PDB file of C-alpha atoms and ligand atoms in Angstrom:
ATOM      1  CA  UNK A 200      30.793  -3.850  31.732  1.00 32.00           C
ATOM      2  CA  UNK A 201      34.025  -1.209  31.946  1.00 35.00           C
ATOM      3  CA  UNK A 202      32.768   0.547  35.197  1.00 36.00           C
ATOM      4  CA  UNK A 203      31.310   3.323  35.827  1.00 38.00           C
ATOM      5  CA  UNK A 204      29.588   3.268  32.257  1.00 42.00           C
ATOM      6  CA  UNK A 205      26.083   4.255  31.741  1.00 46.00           C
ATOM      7  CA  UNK A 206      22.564   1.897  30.966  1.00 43.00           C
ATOM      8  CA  UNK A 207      23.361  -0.272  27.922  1.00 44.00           C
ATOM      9  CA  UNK A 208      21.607   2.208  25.139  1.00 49.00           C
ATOM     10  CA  UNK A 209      18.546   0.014  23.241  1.00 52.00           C
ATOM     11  CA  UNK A 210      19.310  -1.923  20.458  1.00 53.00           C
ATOM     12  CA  UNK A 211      23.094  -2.037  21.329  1.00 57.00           C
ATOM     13  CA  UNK A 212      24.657  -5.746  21.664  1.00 70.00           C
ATOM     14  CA  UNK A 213      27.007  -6.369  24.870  1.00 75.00           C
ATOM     15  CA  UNK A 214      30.030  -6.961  22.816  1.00 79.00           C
ATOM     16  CA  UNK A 215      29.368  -3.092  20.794  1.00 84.00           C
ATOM     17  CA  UNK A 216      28.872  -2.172  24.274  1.00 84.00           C
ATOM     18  CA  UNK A 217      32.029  -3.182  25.614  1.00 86.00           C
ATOM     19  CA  UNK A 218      34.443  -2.348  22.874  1.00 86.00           C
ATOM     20  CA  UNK A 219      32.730   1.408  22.442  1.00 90.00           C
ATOM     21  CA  UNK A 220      33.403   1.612  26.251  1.00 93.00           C
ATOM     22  CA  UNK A 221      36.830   0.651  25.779  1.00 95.00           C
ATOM     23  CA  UNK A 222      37.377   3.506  23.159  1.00 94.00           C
ATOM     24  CA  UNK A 223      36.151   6.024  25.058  1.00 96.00           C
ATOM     25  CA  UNK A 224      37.363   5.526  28.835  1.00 97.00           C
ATOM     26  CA  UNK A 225      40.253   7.572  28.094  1.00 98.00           C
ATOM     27  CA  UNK A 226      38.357  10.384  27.146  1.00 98.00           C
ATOM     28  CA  UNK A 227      35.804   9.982  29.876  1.00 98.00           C
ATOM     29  CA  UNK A 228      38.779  10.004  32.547  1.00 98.00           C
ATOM     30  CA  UNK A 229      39.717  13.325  31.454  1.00 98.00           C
ATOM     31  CA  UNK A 230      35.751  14.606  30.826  1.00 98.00           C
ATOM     32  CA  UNK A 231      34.846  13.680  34.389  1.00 98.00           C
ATOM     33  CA  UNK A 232      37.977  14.907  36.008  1.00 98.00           C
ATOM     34  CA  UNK A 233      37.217  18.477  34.254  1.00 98.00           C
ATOM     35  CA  UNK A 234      33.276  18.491  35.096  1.00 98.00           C
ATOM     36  CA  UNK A 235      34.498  18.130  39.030  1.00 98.00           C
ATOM     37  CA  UNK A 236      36.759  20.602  38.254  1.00 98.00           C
ATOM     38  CA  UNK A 237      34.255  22.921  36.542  1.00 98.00           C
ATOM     39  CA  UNK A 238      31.542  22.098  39.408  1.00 98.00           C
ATOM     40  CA  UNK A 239      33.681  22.626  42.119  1.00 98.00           C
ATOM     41  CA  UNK A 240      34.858  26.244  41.084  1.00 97.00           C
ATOM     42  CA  UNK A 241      31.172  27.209  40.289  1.00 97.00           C
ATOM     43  CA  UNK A 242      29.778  25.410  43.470  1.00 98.00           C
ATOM     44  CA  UNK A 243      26.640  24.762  41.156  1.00 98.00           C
ATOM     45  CA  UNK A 244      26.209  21.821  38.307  1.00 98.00           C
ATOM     46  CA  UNK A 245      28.378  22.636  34.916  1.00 98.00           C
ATOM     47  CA  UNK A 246      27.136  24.521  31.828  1.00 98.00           C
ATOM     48  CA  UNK A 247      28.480  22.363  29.020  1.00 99.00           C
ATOM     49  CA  UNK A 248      28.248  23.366  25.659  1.00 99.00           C
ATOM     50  CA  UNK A 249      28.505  20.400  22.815  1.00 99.00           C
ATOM     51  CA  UNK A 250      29.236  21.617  19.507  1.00 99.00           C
ATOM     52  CA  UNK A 251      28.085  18.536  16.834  1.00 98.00           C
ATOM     53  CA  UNK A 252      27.216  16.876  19.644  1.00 98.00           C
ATOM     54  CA  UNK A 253      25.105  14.898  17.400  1.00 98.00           C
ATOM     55  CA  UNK A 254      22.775  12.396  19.323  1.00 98.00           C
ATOM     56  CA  UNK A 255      23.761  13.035  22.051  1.00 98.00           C
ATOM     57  CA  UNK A 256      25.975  10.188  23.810  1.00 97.00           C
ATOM     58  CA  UNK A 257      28.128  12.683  25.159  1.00 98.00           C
ATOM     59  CA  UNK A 258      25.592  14.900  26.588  1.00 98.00           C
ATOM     60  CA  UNK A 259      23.042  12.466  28.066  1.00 98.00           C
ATOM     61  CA  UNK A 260      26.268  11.050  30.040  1.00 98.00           C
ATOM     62  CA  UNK A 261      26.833  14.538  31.294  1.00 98.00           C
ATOM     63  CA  UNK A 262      23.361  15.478  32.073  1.00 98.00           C
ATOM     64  CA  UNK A 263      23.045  12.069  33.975  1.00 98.00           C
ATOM     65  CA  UNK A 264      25.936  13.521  36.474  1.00 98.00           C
ATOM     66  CA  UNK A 265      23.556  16.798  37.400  1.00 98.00           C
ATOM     67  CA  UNK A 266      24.926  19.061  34.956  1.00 98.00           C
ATOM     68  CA  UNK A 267      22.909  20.889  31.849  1.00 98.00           C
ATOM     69  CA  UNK A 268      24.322  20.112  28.143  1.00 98.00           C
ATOM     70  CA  UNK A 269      23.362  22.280  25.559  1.00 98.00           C
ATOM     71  CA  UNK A 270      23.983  20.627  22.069  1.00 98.00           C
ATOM     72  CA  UNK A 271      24.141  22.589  19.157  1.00 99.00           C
ATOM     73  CA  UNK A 272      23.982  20.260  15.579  1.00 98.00           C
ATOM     74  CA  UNK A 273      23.132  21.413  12.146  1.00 98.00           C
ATOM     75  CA  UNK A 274      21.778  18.026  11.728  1.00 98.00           C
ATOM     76  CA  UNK A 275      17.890  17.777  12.664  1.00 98.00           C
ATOM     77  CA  UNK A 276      17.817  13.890  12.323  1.00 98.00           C
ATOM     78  CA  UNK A 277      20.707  14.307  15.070  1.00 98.00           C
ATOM     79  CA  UNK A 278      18.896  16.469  17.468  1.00 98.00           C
ATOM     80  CA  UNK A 279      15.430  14.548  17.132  1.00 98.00           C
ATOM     81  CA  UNK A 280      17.362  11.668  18.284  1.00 98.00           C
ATOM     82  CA  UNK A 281      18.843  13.517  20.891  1.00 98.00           C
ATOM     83  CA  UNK A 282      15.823  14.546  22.126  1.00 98.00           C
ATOM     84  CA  UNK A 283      14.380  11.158  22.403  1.00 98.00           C
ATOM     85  CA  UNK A 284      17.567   9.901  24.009  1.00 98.00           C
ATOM     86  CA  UNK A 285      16.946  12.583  26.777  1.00 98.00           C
ATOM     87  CA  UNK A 286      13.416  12.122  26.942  1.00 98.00           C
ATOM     88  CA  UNK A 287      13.780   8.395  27.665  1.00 98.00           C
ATOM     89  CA  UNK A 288      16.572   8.988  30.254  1.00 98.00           C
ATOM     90  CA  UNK A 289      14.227  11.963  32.169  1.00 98.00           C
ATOM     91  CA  UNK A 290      16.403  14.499  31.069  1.00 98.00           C
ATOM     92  CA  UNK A 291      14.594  17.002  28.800  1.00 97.00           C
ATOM     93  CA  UNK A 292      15.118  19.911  31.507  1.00 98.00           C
ATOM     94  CA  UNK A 293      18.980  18.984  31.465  1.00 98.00           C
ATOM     95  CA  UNK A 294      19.666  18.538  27.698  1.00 98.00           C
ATOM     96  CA  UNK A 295      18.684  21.092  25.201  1.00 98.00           C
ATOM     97  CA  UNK A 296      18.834  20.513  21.584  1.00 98.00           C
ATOM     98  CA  UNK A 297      19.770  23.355  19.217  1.00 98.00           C
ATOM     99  CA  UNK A 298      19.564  23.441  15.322  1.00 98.00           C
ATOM    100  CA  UNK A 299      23.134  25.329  14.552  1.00 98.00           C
ATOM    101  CA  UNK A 300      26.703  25.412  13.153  1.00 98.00           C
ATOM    102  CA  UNK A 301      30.044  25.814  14.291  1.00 98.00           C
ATOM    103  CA  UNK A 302      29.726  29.219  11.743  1.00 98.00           C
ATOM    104  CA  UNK A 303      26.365  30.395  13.697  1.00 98.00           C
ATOM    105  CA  UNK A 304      27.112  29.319  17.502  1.00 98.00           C
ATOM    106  CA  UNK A 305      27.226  32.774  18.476  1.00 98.00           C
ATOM    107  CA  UNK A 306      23.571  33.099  17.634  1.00 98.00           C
ATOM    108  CA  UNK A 307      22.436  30.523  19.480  1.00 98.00           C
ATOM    109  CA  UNK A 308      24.786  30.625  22.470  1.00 98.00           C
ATOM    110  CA  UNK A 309      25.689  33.596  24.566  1.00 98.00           C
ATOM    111  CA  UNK A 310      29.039  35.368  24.840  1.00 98.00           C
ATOM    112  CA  UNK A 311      30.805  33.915  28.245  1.00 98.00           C
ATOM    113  CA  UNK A 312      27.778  31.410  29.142  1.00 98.00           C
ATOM    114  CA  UNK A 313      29.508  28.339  29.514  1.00 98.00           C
ATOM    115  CA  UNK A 314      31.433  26.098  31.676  1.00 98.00           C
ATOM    116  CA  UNK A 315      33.030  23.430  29.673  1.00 99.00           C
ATOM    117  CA  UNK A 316      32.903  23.014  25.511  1.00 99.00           C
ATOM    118  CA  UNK A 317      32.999  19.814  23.882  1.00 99.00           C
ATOM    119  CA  UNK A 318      34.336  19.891  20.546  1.00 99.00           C
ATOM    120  CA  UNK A 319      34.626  16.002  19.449  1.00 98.00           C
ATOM    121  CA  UNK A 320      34.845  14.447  16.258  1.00 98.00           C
ATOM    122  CA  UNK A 321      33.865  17.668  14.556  1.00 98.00           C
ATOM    123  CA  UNK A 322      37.012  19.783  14.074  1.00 98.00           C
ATOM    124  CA  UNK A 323      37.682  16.923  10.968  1.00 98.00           C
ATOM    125  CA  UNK A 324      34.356  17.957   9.345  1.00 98.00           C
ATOM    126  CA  UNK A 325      33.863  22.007   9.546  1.00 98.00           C
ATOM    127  CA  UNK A 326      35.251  24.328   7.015  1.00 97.00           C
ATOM    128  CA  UNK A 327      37.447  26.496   9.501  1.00 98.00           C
ATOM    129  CA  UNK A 328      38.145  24.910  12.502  1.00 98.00           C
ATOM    130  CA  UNK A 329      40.605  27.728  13.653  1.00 98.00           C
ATOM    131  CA  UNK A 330      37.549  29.965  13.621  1.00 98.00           C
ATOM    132  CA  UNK A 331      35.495  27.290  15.560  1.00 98.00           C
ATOM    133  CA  UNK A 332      38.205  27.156  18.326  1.00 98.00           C
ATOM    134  CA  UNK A 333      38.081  31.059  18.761  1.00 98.00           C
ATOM    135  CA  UNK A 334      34.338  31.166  18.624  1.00 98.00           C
ATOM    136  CA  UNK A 335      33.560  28.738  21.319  1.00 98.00           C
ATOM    137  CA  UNK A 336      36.729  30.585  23.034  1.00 98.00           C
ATOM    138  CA  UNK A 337      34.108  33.431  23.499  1.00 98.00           C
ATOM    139  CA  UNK A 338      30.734  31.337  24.653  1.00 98.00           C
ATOM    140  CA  UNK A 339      33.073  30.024  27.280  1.00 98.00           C
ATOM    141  CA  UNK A 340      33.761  31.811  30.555  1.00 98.00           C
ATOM    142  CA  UNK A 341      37.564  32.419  31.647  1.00 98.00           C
ATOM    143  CA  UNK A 342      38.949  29.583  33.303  1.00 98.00           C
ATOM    144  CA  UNK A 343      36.089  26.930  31.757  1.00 98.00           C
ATOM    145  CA  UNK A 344      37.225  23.901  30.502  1.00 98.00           C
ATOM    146  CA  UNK A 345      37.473  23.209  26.517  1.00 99.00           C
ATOM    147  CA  UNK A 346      37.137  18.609  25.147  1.00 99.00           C
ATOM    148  CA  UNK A 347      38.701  18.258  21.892  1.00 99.00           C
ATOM    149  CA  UNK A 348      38.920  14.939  20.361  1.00 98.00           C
ATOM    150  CA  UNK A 349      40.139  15.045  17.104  1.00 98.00           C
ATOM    151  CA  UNK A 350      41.419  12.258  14.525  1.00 98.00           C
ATOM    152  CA  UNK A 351      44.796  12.224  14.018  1.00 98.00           C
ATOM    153  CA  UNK A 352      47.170  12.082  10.776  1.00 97.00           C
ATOM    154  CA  UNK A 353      49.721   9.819  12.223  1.00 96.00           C
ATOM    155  CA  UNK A 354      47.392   6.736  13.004  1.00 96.00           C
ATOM    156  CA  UNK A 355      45.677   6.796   9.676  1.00 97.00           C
ATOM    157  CA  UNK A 356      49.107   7.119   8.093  1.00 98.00           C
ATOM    158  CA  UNK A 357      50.154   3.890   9.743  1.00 96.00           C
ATOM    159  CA  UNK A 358      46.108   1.717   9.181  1.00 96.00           C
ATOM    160  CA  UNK A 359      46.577   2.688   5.445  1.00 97.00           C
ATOM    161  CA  UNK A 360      49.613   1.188   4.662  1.00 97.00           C
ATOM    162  CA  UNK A 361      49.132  -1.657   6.987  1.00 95.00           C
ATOM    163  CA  UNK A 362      45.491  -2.322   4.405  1.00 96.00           C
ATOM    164  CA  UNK A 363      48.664  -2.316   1.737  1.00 98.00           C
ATOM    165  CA  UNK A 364      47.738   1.441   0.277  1.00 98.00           C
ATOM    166  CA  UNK A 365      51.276   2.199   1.018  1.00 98.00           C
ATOM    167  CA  UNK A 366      50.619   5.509  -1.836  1.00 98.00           C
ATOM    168  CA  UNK A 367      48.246   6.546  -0.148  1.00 98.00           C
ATOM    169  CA  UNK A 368      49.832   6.346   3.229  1.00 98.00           C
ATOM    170  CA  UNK A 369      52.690   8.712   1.811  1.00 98.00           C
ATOM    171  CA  UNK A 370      49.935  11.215   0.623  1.00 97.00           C
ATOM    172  CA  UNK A 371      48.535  11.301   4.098  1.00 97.00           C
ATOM    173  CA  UNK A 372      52.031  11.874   5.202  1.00 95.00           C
ATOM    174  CA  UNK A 373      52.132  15.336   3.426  1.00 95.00           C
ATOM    175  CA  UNK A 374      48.466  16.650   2.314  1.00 97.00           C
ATOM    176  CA  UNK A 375      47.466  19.735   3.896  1.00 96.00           C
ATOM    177  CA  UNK A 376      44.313  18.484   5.315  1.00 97.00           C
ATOM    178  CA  UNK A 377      45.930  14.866   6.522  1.00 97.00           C
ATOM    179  CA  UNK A 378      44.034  12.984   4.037  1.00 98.00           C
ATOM    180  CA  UNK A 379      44.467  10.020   1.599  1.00 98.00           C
ATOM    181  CA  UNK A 380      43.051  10.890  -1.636  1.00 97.00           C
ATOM    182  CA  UNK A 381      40.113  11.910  -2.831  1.00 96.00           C
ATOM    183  CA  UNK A 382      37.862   9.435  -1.969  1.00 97.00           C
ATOM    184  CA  UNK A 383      39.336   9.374   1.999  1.00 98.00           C
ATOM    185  CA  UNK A 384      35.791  10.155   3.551  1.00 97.00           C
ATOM    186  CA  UNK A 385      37.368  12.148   6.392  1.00 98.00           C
ATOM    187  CA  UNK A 386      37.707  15.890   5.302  1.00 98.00           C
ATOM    188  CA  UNK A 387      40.805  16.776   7.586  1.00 98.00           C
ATOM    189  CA  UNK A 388      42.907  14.993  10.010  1.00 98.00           C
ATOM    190  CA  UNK A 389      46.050  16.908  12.415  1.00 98.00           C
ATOM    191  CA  UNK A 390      48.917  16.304  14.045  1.00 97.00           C
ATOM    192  CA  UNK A 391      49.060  17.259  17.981  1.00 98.00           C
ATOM    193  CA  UNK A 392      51.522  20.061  17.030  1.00 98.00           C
ATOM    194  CA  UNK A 393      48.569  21.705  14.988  1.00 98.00           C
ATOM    195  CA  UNK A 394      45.796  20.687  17.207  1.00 98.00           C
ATOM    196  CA  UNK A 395      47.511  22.664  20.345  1.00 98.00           C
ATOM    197  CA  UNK A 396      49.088  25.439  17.768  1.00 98.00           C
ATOM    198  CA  UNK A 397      45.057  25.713  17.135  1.00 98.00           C
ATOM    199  CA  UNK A 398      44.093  25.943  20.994  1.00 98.00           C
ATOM    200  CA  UNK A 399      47.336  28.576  21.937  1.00 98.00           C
ATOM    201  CA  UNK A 400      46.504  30.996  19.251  1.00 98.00           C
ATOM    202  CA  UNK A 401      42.978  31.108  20.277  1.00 98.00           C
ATOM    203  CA  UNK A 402      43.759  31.504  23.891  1.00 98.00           C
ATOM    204  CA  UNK A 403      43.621  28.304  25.574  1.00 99.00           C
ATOM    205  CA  UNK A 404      46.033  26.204  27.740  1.00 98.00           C
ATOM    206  CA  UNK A 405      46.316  23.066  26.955  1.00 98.00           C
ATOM    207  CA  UNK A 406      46.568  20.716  30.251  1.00 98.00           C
ATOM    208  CA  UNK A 407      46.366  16.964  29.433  1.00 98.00           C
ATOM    209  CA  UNK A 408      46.783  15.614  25.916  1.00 98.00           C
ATOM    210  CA  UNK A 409      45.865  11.734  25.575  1.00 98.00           C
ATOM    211  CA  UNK A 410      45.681   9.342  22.783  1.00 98.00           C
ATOM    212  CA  UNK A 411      42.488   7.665  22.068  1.00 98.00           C
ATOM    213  CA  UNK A 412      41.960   4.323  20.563  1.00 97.00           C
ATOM    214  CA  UNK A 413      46.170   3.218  20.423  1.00 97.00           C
ATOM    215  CA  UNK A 414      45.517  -0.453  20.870  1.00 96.00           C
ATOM    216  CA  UNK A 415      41.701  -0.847  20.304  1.00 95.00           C
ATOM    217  CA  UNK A 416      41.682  -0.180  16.535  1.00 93.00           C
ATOM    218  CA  UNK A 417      44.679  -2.913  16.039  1.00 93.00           C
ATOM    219  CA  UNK A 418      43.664  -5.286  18.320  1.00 92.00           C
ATOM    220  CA  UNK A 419      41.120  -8.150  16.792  1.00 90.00           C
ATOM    221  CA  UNK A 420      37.624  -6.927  18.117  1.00 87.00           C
ATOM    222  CA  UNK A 421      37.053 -11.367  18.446  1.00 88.00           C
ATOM    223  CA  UNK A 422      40.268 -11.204  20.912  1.00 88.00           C
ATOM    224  CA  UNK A 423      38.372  -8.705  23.289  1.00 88.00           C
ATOM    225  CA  UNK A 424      34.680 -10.818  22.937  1.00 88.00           C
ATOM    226  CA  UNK A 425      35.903 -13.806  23.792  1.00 90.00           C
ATOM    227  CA  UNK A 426      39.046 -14.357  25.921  1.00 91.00           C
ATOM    228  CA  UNK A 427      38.491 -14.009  29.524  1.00 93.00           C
ATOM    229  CA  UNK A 428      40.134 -10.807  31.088  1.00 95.00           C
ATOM    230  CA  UNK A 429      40.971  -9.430  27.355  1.00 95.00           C
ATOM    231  CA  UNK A 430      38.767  -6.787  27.936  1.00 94.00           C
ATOM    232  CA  UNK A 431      39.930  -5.181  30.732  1.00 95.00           C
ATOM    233  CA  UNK A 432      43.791  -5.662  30.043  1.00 96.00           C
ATOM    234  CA  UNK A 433      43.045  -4.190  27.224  1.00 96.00           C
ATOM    235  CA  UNK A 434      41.526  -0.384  28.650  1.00 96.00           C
ATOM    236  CA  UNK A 435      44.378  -1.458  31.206  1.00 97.00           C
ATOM    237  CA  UNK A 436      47.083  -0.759  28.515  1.00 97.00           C
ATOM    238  CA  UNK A 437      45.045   2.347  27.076  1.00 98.00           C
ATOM    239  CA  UNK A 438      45.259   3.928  30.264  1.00 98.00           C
ATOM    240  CA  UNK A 439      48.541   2.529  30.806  1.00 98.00           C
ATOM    241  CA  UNK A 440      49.609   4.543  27.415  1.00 98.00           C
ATOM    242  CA  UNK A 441      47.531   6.926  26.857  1.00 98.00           C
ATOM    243  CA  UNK A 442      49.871  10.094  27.888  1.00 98.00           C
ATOM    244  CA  UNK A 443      53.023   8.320  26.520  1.00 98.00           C
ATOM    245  CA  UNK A 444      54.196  10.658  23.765  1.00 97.00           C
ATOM    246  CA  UNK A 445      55.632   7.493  21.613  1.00 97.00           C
ATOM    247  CA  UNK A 446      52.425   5.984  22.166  1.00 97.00           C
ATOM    248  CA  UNK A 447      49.950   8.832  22.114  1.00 97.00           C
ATOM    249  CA  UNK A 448      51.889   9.534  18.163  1.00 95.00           C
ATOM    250  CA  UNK A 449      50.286   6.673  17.137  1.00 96.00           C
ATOM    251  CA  UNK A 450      46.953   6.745  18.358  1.00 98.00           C
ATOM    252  CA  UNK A 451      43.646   7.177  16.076  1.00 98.00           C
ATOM    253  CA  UNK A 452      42.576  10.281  18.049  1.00 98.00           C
ATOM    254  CA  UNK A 453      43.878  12.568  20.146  1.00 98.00           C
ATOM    255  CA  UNK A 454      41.910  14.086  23.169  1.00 98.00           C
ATOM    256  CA  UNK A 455      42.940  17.773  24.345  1.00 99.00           C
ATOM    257  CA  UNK A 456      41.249  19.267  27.548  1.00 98.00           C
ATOM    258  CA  UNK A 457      42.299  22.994  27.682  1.00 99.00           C
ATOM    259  CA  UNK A 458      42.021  26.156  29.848  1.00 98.00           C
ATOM    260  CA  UNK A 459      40.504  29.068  28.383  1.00 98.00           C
ATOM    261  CA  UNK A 460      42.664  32.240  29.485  1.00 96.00           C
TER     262      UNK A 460
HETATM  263  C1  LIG B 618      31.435  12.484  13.833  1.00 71.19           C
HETATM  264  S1  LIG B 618      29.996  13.248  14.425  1.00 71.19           S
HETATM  265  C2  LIG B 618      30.450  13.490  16.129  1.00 71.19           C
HETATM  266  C3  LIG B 618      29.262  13.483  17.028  1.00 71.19           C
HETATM  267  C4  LIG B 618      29.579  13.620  18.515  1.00 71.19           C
HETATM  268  N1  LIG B 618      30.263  14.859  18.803  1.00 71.19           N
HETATM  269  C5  LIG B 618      30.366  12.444  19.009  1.00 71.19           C
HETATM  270  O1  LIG B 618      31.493  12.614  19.475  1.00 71.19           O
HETATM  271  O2  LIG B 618      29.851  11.330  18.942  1.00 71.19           O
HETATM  272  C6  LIG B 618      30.135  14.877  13.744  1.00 71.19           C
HETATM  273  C7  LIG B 618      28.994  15.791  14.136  1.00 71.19           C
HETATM  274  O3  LIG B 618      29.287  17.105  13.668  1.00 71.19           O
HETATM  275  C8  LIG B 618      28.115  17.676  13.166  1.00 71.19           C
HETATM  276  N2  LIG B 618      28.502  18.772  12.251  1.00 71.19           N
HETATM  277  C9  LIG B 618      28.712  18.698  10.901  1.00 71.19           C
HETATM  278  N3  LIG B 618      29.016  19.917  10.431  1.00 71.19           N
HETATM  279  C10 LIG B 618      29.004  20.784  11.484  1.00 71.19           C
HETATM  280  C11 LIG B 618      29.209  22.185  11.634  1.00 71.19           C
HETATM  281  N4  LIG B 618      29.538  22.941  10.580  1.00 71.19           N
HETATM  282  N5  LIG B 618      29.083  22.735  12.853  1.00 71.19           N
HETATM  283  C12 LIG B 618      28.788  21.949  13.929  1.00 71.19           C
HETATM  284  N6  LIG B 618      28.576  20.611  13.856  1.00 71.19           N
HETATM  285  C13 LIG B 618      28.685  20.040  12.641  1.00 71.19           C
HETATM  286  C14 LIG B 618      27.380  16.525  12.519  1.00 71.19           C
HETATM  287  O4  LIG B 618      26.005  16.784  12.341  1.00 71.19           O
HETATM  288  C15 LIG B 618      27.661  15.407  13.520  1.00 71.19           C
HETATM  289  O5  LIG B 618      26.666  15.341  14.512  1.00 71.19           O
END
């Protein structure tokens, strides 16, 4: 087990276990460094807003450190599952489930109530992510902490044409919304340039930018089950790259934590 993970969730296999641990211990580093942050300037746990936080892996991680995770979902599938997930860890007073949209967060989340916004894996999916930025720019409270993770254009550019779709790796290299064709199932990729173009103009600082998943997605997932050590040489040499900007260009996601002005 990569340490300092949480309880193996049911119905997950070891080796699932292990490699989705892998993917996300970059992120985490950052996450956890930003919650202390957060905690330590409010002397109180962390108000964490997670927009699409979906079921809730994110936020039943957070709520296990103390801290209270509101998750806000237009997916009610989602949020039921959510809400089991919390129930079963004894956190239903610490993780509250909210049907919403990035369009209608402002009706379900006050102005300058929060301590730290997630934003992952949903600025590829929303209509106007510009306008999401700016509106969980306002349910934050200056200084709080903003989590992007977003897919990037780069790394898809490069897994196409290694599949052989070398067309459709040169369409990714110049469609507006970063993606393949018409049947890519991804709605909109960026570049870092945009993603932190997206966080200035709203009024956020970006502090750490990391690539996520450099190594993982191109390494054989059998390598990592089975040789001894594999595992943890390889979230060695995600760590060991992660802030590298000739490595982080060719990672599958990128990971932003900013400063709200
Ligand atoms: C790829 S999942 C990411 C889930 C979670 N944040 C994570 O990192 O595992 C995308 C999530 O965005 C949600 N979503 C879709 N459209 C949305 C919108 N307009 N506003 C907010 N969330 C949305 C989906 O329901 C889904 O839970």
């Amino acid at each position: 087990m990569v340490a300092g993970h949480p309880v193996l969730p049911k119905g997950t296999c070891v080796a699932d276990h292990r490699r989705s641990a892998i993917r996300t211990a970059v992120v985490w580093d950052a996450l956890l460094a930003a919650l202390e942050v957060q905690a330590a300037k409010a002397g109180r746990p962390v108000e964490v807003v997670d927009l699409g936080g979906g079921t809730g892996g994110s936020a039943v991680r957070i709520a296990q450190l103390g801290h209270r995770v509101t998750v806000v979902d237009p997916s009610p599938d989602a949020l039921a599952s959510l809400e089991r997930r919390a129930a079963e860890h004894g956190l239903r007073d610490r993780v509250r489930g909210v049907l919403g949209d990035a369009a209608g967060l402002l009706d379900v989340v006050a102005e300058s109530s929060a301590d730290l916004a997630l934003c992952h894996g949903v600025l590829e999916v929303i209509d106007d992510p510009p306008q999401a930025i700016a509106t969980l720019h306002t349910v934050l409270r200056p200084a709080a902490a903003f989590s992007v993770l977003a897919t990037q254009r780069h790394a898809a550019v490069l897994a196409r044409a290694m599949a052989g779709h070398l067309v459709d790796a040169q369409h990714l290299l110049v469609d507006p919304a970063g993606r393949w064709g018409a049947g890519d199932p991804v709605p909109r990729r960026f570049t870092e340039a945009e993603i932190v173009s997206m966080l200035e103009s709203a009024g956020f600082r970006p502090q750490t930018v990391h690539g996520i998943r450099t190594f993982t997605d191109l390494v054989p997932g059998a390598l990592v089950d089975v040789e001894p050590g594999a595992a943890e040489s390889l979230l060695a040499l995600e760590r060991a790259t992660a802030e590298r900007p000739e490595f982080r260009a060719i990672a599958t996601q990128l990971h932003v934590v900013a400063i709200r002005d």
